[in-house]
Amino acid sequence: MTQRHLLKLLDLTGEEINQILDTADQMKYSQKHGIVHDYLRGKTLAMIFEKNSTRTRVSFEVGMYQLGGHALFLSGKESQIGRGEPVEDTARVLSRYCDGIMIRTFAQSEVEELAKHATIPVVNGLTDFAHPCQVLADLMTVRERMSRLEGLKLAFIGDGNNMANSLIVGGLKCGMDVSVACPEGYDPDSEVLDFAHAVTGPKFELVRTPAQAVAGADVVITDVWASMGQEEEKAVRQRAFAGYCVDAQLLEMAKPGCMVQHCLPAHRGEEISAEVFEQHADEIFEEAENRLHAQKAVLYLLMKD
Ligand code: CP
Ligand code: NVA
């Protein structure tokens, strides 16, 4: 991988994404078979969280441990970050103690700024714009179960949020056709749409009806209607997204045997029905597990000597 950081999938080539996925498969194999893979012995990852997390925090911390290293948790509120210390100073300080930084925050520009001033790799653990680690895990899970990505149709139903942005980029870069259904006013980021419309080969469409997006899909993916930081918009969004629930009736339009993915946490009865969630729980929790393996691949590729 030629990249020094993982800030967004737009920065990676399809080959680099595939390299991460291949490495992730190896990490999973090693972990399952008890093969020692302590490639990051003695190294430390600082994890900055300015938003809540269960999966990201645990999978990064456990991942660093399994790689022979150490991870430390820095809460935005309790560190000087929450008291306004400039991100460029945080970057320069952490670069002198640690070997990598994972950050979950609001603005993508904060992550880009951190990377600009850090002399160690920076990994985006979710911003309002992107969730690259999650989408690497999603792609890994689809490839594991369907043996390929190229030529498959991925449908995303819901808000044009960080997940939609990263799925569009990741899916298209891996040769998948991507169809996104969002209500008007909730489109993916314009930079992502510009990228998607310029892609040659795989097909991309942005539509207003979930049934259109799901038609013939191999993988159907959804996410919450109100992301972290949008709690006050919850009621407005529930009205805007009426009809965007991934339920059994909608899935009848997809290819028989289609997969369902959800990054979690899920709101049953909103973006996904309880029935569909439970029918596809095995795939959804495999996706959650694969965060661990995919992130270990990223950490290894960015932080190894
Ligand atoms: N999917 C995901 O990123 O989960 P957390 O918010 O629990 O980290
Ligand atoms: N779109 C969601 C993803 C959570 C993992 C959020 O940003 O809250």
Short mmCIF file of C-alpha atoms and ligand atoms in Angstrom, two decimals:
data_model
loop_
_atom_site.label_atom_id
_atom_site.label_comp_id
_atom_site.label_asym_id
_atom_site.label_seq_id
_atom_site.Cartn_x
_atom_site.Cartn_y
_atom_site.Cartn_z
CA MET A 1 0.00 0.00 0.00
CA THR A 2 1.49 3.36 -0.98
CA GLN A 3 -0.78 5.36 1.38
CA ARG A 4 0.57 6.56 4.70
CA HIS A 5 -2.90 6.98 6.26
CA LEU A 6 -6.46 5.65 5.90
CA LEU A 7 -8.57 8.81 5.85
CA LYS A 8 -11.19 7.88 3.23
CA LEU A 9 -11.61 5.24 0.53
CA LEU A 10 -11.44 7.94 -2.16
CA ASP A 11 -7.68 8.03 -1.45
CA LEU A 12 -7.18 4.32 -2.22
CA THR A 13 -7.03 2.47 -5.53
CA GLY A 14 -9.08 -0.68 -6.12
CA GLU A 15 -5.81 -2.64 -5.92
CA GLU A 16 -5.02 -1.16 -2.50
CA ILE A 17 -8.51 -2.05 -1.24
CA ASN A 18 -8.03 -5.59 -2.52
CA GLN A 19 -4.63 -5.76 -0.83
CA ILE A 20 -6.27 -4.82 2.49
CA LEU A 21 -9.01 -7.42 1.96
CA ASP A 22 -6.46 -10.15 1.13
CA THR A 23 -4.43 -9.24 4.22
CA ALA A 24 -7.64 -9.21 6.30
CA ASP A 25 -8.42 -12.77 5.14
CA GLN A 26 -4.93 -13.81 6.25
CA MET A 27 -5.38 -12.08 9.62
CA LYS A 28 -8.66 -13.92 10.14
CA TYR A 29 -7.07 -17.25 9.19
CA SER A 30 -4.15 -16.68 11.60
CA GLN A 31 -6.46 -15.66 14.43
CA LYS A 32 -8.78 -18.65 13.93
CA HIS A 33 -5.89 -21.12 13.70
CA GLY A 34 -3.84 -19.83 16.61
CA ILE A 35 -0.97 -18.70 14.37
CA VAL A 36 1.08 -16.00 16.09
CA HIS A 37 0.98 -12.75 14.12
CA ASP A 38 2.49 -10.20 16.50
CA TYR A 39 3.77 -7.96 13.70
CA LEU A 40 3.26 -4.78 15.76
CA ARG A 41 5.11 -5.91 18.88
CA GLY A 42 5.97 -2.93 21.07
CA LYS A 43 3.85 -0.47 19.07
CA THR A 44 1.10 1.74 20.46
CA LEU A 45 -2.08 3.05 18.84
CA ALA A 46 -3.76 6.14 20.30
CA MET A 47 -7.55 6.00 19.85
CA ILE A 48 -9.34 9.36 20.00
CA PHE A 49 -13.11 9.19 20.39
CA GLU A 50 -15.21 12.33 20.09
CA LYS A 51 -18.33 10.18 19.48
CA ASN A 52 -19.69 7.01 21.08
CA SER A 53 -18.55 3.56 20.00
CA THR A 54 -18.76 -0.11 20.89
CA ARG A 55 -17.44 -2.04 17.86
CA THR A 56 -14.76 0.41 16.75
CA ARG A 57 -13.25 0.82 20.18
CA VAL A 58 -13.25 -2.86 21.05
CA SER A 59 -12.08 -4.12 17.65
CA PHE A 60 -9.18 -1.65 17.44
CA GLU A 61 -8.09 -2.31 21.01
CA VAL A 62 -8.34 -6.10 20.70
CA GLY A 63 -6.75 -5.94 17.24
CA MET A 64 -3.69 -4.10 18.53
CA TYR A 65 -3.36 -6.62 21.37
CA GLN A 66 -3.56 -9.55 18.96
CA LEU A 67 -0.87 -7.91 16.81
CA GLY A 68 1.39 -7.77 19.86
CA GLY A 69 0.94 -4.05 20.45
CA HIS A 70 -1.06 -1.80 22.74
CA ALA A 71 -3.95 0.64 22.29
CA LEU A 72 -4.93 3.53 24.50
CA PHE A 73 -8.26 5.29 24.69
CA LEU A 74 -8.50 9.09 24.66
CA SER A 75 -11.94 10.56 25.10
CA GLY A 76 -12.52 13.85 23.37
CA LYS A 77 -14.23 15.23 26.47
CA GLU A 78 -11.64 14.17 29.03
CA SER A 79 -8.51 15.04 27.04
CA GLN A 80 -7.33 18.53 26.16
CA ILE A 81 -8.88 18.01 22.69
CA GLY A 82 -12.26 18.76 24.27
CA ARG A 83 -10.86 21.97 25.75
CA GLY A 84 -9.83 23.27 22.35
CA GLU A 85 -6.16 22.29 22.04
CA PRO A 86 -5.39 22.64 18.31
CA VAL A 87 -5.49 19.36 16.43
CA GLU A 88 -2.09 20.11 14.92
CA ASP A 89 -0.58 20.18 18.42
CA THR A 90 -2.31 16.92 19.39
CA ALA A 91 -0.89 15.40 16.20
CA ARG A 92 2.64 16.49 17.03
CA VAL A 93 2.44 15.32 20.65
CA LEU A 94 0.94 11.89 19.89
CA SER A 95 3.52 11.40 17.12
CA ARG A 96 6.23 11.53 19.81
CA TYR A 97 4.64 8.85 22.04
CA CYS A 98 2.75 6.54 19.71
CA ASP A 99 3.08 4.69 16.41
CA GLY A 100 -0.41 5.30 15.03
CA ILE A 101 -3.60 7.27 15.69
CA MET A 102 -7.20 6.18 15.18
CA ILE A 103 -9.74 8.98 15.41
CA ARG A 104 -13.55 9.08 15.47
CA THR A 105 -14.93 12.59 15.17
CA PHE A 106 -17.37 14.87 13.36
CA ALA A 107 -15.62 16.82 10.60
CA GLN A 108 -13.53 15.01 8.00
CA SER A 109 -11.33 18.12 7.90
CA GLU A 110 -10.23 17.41 11.49
CA VAL A 111 -8.95 13.97 10.48
CA GLU A 112 -7.22 15.40 7.41
CA GLU A 113 -5.63 18.11 9.58
CA LEU A 114 -4.47 15.53 12.12
CA ALA A 115 -2.86 13.49 9.33
CA LYS A 116 -1.21 16.59 7.88
CA HIS A 117 0.62 17.31 11.13
CA ALA A 118 1.25 13.75 12.37
CA THR A 119 4.43 11.90 11.53
CA ILE A 120 2.69 8.57 12.23
CA PRO A 121 -0.22 6.88 10.36
CA VAL A 122 -3.75 8.17 11.00
CA VAL A 123 -6.83 5.97 10.57
CA ASN A 124 -10.37 7.33 10.25
CA GLY A 125 -12.63 5.46 12.68
CA LEU A 126 -15.71 7.39 11.42
CA THR A 127 -16.47 10.97 10.56
CA ASP A 128 -19.68 12.57 9.31
CA PHE A 129 -18.26 12.04 5.81
CA ALA A 130 -16.82 8.55 5.85
CA HIS A 131 -16.58 5.21 7.63
CA PRO A 132 -13.82 3.47 5.67
CA CYS A 133 -12.99 0.74 8.22
CA GLN A 134 -16.62 -0.34 8.35
CA VAL A 135 -16.89 -0.55 4.57
CA LEU A 136 -13.67 -2.59 4.34
CA ALA A 137 -15.32 -5.06 6.74
CA ASP A 138 -18.51 -5.04 4.66
CA LEU A 139 -16.60 -5.71 1.43
CA MET A 140 -14.63 -8.46 3.19
CA THR A 141 -17.87 -10.11 4.36
CA VAL A 142 -19.49 -9.96 0.93
CA ARG A 143 -16.37 -11.33 -0.76
CA GLU A 144 -16.13 -14.11 1.82
CA ARG A 145 -19.71 -15.20 1.28
CA MET A 146 -20.07 -14.59 -2.46
CA SER A 147 -16.45 -15.35 -3.47
CA ARG A 148 -16.13 -12.12 -5.48
CA LEU A 149 -17.15 -8.46 -5.58
CA GLU A 150 -16.77 -7.61 -9.25
CA GLY A 151 -20.05 -7.65 -11.12
CA LEU A 152 -22.25 -7.92 -8.01
CA LYS A 153 -24.98 -5.34 -7.39
CA LEU A 154 -24.88 -3.48 -4.06
CA ALA A 155 -28.02 -1.57 -3.02
CA PHE A 156 -27.90 0.99 -0.21
CA ILE A 157 -31.25 2.13 1.20
CA GLY A 158 -31.49 5.15 3.49
CA ASP A 159 -29.58 8.28 4.40
CA GLY A 160 -26.77 9.56 2.18
CA ASN A 161 -24.48 9.49 5.20
CA ASN A 162 -20.93 8.36 6.02
CA MET A 163 -21.86 4.73 5.27
CA ALA A 164 -23.50 5.58 1.95
CA ASN A 165 -20.50 7.71 0.93
CA SER A 166 -17.98 4.99 1.75
CA LEU A 167 -20.04 2.16 0.26
CA ILE A 168 -20.43 4.01 -3.02
CA VAL A 169 -16.68 4.59 -3.28
CA GLY A 170 -15.61 1.18 -1.97
CA GLY A 171 -18.17 -0.75 -4.01
CA LEU A 172 -17.39 1.01 -7.29
CA LYS A 173 -13.60 0.77 -6.76
CA CYS A 174 -14.04 -2.99 -6.32
CA GLY A 175 -16.06 -3.30 -9.54
CA MET A 176 -19.53 -3.58 -7.99
CA ASP A 177 -22.60 -1.92 -9.46
CA VAL A 178 -23.98 0.44 -6.82
CA SER A 179 -27.57 1.63 -6.55
CA VAL A 180 -28.52 4.05 -3.79
CA ALA A 181 -32.05 5.00 -2.74
CA CYS A 182 -32.33 8.18 -0.62
CA PRO A 183 -35.21 10.57 -0.09
CA GLU A 184 -34.70 13.97 -1.72
CA GLY A 185 -32.63 16.24 0.54
CA TYR A 186 -30.66 13.31 2.00
CA ASP A 187 -28.28 12.60 -0.88
CA PRO A 188 -24.70 11.37 -0.48
CA ASP A 189 -21.89 13.95 -0.48
CA SER A 190 -21.44 15.81 -3.78
CA GLU A 191 -17.72 14.87 -3.95
CA VAL A 192 -18.74 11.22 -3.77
CA LEU A 193 -21.48 11.66 -6.38
CA ASP A 194 -19.01 13.38 -8.72
CA PHE A 195 -16.64 10.45 -8.29
CA ALA A 196 -19.44 7.91 -8.83
CA HIS A 197 -20.76 9.56 -11.98
CA ALA A 198 -17.26 9.69 -13.47
CA VAL A 199 -16.55 5.97 -12.92
CA THR A 200 -16.41 3.90 -16.06
CA GLY A 201 -17.26 0.21 -15.98
CA PRO A 202 -19.38 -0.45 -12.90
CA LYS A 203 -22.82 1.16 -12.95
CA PHE A 204 -23.96 3.75 -10.43
CA GLU A 205 -27.45 5.15 -9.86
CA LEU A 206 -29.10 7.37 -7.28
CA VAL A 207 -32.85 6.78 -7.12
CA ARG A 208 -35.79 7.81 -4.94
CA THR A 209 -37.54 4.44 -4.56
CA PRO A 210 -36.04 1.61 -2.51
CA ALA A 211 -37.63 -1.01 -4.81
CA GLN A 212 -35.75 0.40 -7.80
CA ALA A 213 -32.41 0.24 -5.96
CA VAL A 214 -33.02 -3.26 -4.61
CA ALA A 215 -34.14 -4.74 -7.96
CA GLY A 216 -31.76 -7.62 -8.76
CA ALA A 217 -29.39 -6.72 -5.90
CA ASP A 218 -26.93 -9.27 -4.52
CA VAL A 219 -26.34 -7.27 -1.34
CA VAL A 220 -28.75 -4.88 0.39
CA ILE A 221 -27.27 -2.51 2.97
CA THR A 222 -28.88 0.02 5.24
CA ASP A 223 -27.94 2.22 8.20
CA VAL A 224 -29.65 4.44 10.77
CA TRP A 225 -31.72 7.39 9.61
CA ALA A 226 -30.26 9.74 12.25
CA SER A 227 -26.51 9.41 12.71
CA MET A 228 -24.50 10.46 15.75
CA GLY A 229 -24.79 14.22 16.06
CA GLN A 230 -28.23 14.28 14.37
CA GLU A 231 -30.26 13.18 17.40
CA GLU A 232 -32.36 16.34 17.35
CA GLU A 233 -33.46 15.64 13.76
CA LYS A 234 -34.80 12.21 14.68
CA ALA A 235 -38.53 13.01 14.35
CA VAL A 236 -38.12 14.93 11.08
CA ARG A 237 -36.00 12.15 9.66
CA GLN A 238 -38.48 9.44 10.67
CA ARG A 239 -41.06 11.19 8.51
CA ALA A 240 -38.65 11.75 5.62
CA PHE A 241 -37.56 8.11 5.56
CA ALA A 242 -41.05 6.54 5.76
CA GLY A 243 -41.09 3.76 3.16
CA TYR A 244 -37.33 3.21 3.38
CA CYS A 245 -37.44 0.21 5.73
CA VAL A 246 -35.59 -2.88 4.52
CA ASP A 247 -38.32 -5.46 5.11
CA ALA A 248 -39.33 -8.82 3.64
CA GLN A 249 -41.53 -7.23 1.01
CA LEU A 250 -38.71 -5.02 -0.27
CA LEU A 251 -36.27 -7.94 -0.34
CA GLU A 252 -38.60 -9.83 -2.68
CA MET A 253 -37.26 -7.50 -5.39
CA ALA A 254 -33.64 -8.54 -4.73
CA LYS A 255 -31.87 -11.60 -6.15
CA PRO A 256 -32.84 -14.83 -4.38
CA GLY A 257 -30.26 -15.50 -1.65
CA CYS A 258 -29.24 -11.84 -1.42
CA MET A 259 -27.15 -10.75 1.55
CA VAL A 260 -28.14 -8.04 4.02
CA GLN A 261 -25.55 -5.93 5.83
CA HIS A 262 -25.94 -3.37 8.61
CA CYS A 263 -22.99 -1.68 10.32
CA LEU A 264 -24.87 -1.57 13.66
CA PRO A 265 -26.27 -0.32 15.94
CA ALA A 266 -29.62 -1.13 14.26
CA HIS A 267 -33.06 0.30 14.92
CA ARG A 268 -35.50 -2.51 14.28
CA GLY A 269 -38.76 -1.27 12.82
CA GLU A 270 -37.08 1.83 11.36
CA GLU A 271 -34.40 1.22 8.71
CA ILE A 272 -34.68 -2.59 9.00
CA SER A 273 -37.51 -4.87 10.10
CA ALA A 274 -36.91 -7.20 13.05
CA GLU A 275 -37.72 -10.14 10.77
CA VAL A 276 -35.11 -9.26 8.12
CA PHE A 277 -32.55 -8.44 10.81
CA GLU A 278 -32.93 -11.86 12.45
CA GLN A 279 -33.03 -13.73 9.14
CA HIS A 280 -29.69 -12.14 8.21
CA ALA A 281 -28.20 -11.90 11.71
CA ASP A 282 -25.43 -14.35 10.87
CA GLU A 283 -24.18 -12.14 8.01
CA ILE A 284 -24.61 -8.97 10.04
CA PHE A 285 -22.61 -10.23 13.02
CA GLU A 286 -19.96 -11.71 10.72
CA GLU A 287 -19.70 -8.18 9.30
CA ALA A 288 -19.20 -6.88 12.85
CA GLU A 289 -16.54 -9.53 13.50
CA ASN A 290 -14.76 -8.65 10.28
CA ARG A 291 -14.11 -5.13 11.62
CA LEU A 292 -11.44 -6.77 13.74
CA HIS A 293 -9.74 -8.59 10.87
CA ALA A 294 -10.01 -5.73 8.36
CA GLN A 295 -8.61 -3.19 10.83
CA LYS A 296 -5.75 -5.48 11.80
CA ALA A 297 -4.89 -5.57 8.10
CA VAL A 298 -4.98 -1.77 7.93
CA LEU A 299 -2.87 -1.38 11.08
CA TYR A 300 -0.35 -3.93 9.85
CA LEU A 301 -0.04 -2.37 6.39
CA LEU A 302 0.32 1.16 7.77
CA MET A 303 2.36 0.55 10.94
CA LYS A 304 4.69 -2.36 10.22
CA ASP A 305 8.41 -1.51 10.03
N1 CP B 1 -20.40 0.13 13.31
C1 CP B 1 -19.71 0.87 14.20
O1 CP B 1 -18.84 1.67 13.85
O2 CP B 1 -20.04 0.62 15.48
P1 CP B 1 -19.64 1.49 16.76
O3 CP B 1 -20.31 2.82 16.62
O4 CP B 1 -20.16 0.68 17.91
O5 CP B 1 -18.15 1.63 16.80
N1 NVA B 2 -24.14 6.49 10.27
C1 NVA B 2 -23.92 6.06 11.62
C2 NVA B 2 -22.95 4.92 11.66
C3 NVA B 2 -22.68 4.38 13.04
C4 NVA B 2 -21.66 3.30 13.07
C5 NVA B 2 -23.44 7.22 12.46
O1 NVA B 2 -22.60 8.00 11.98
O2 NVA B 2 -23.90 7.38 13.59
#
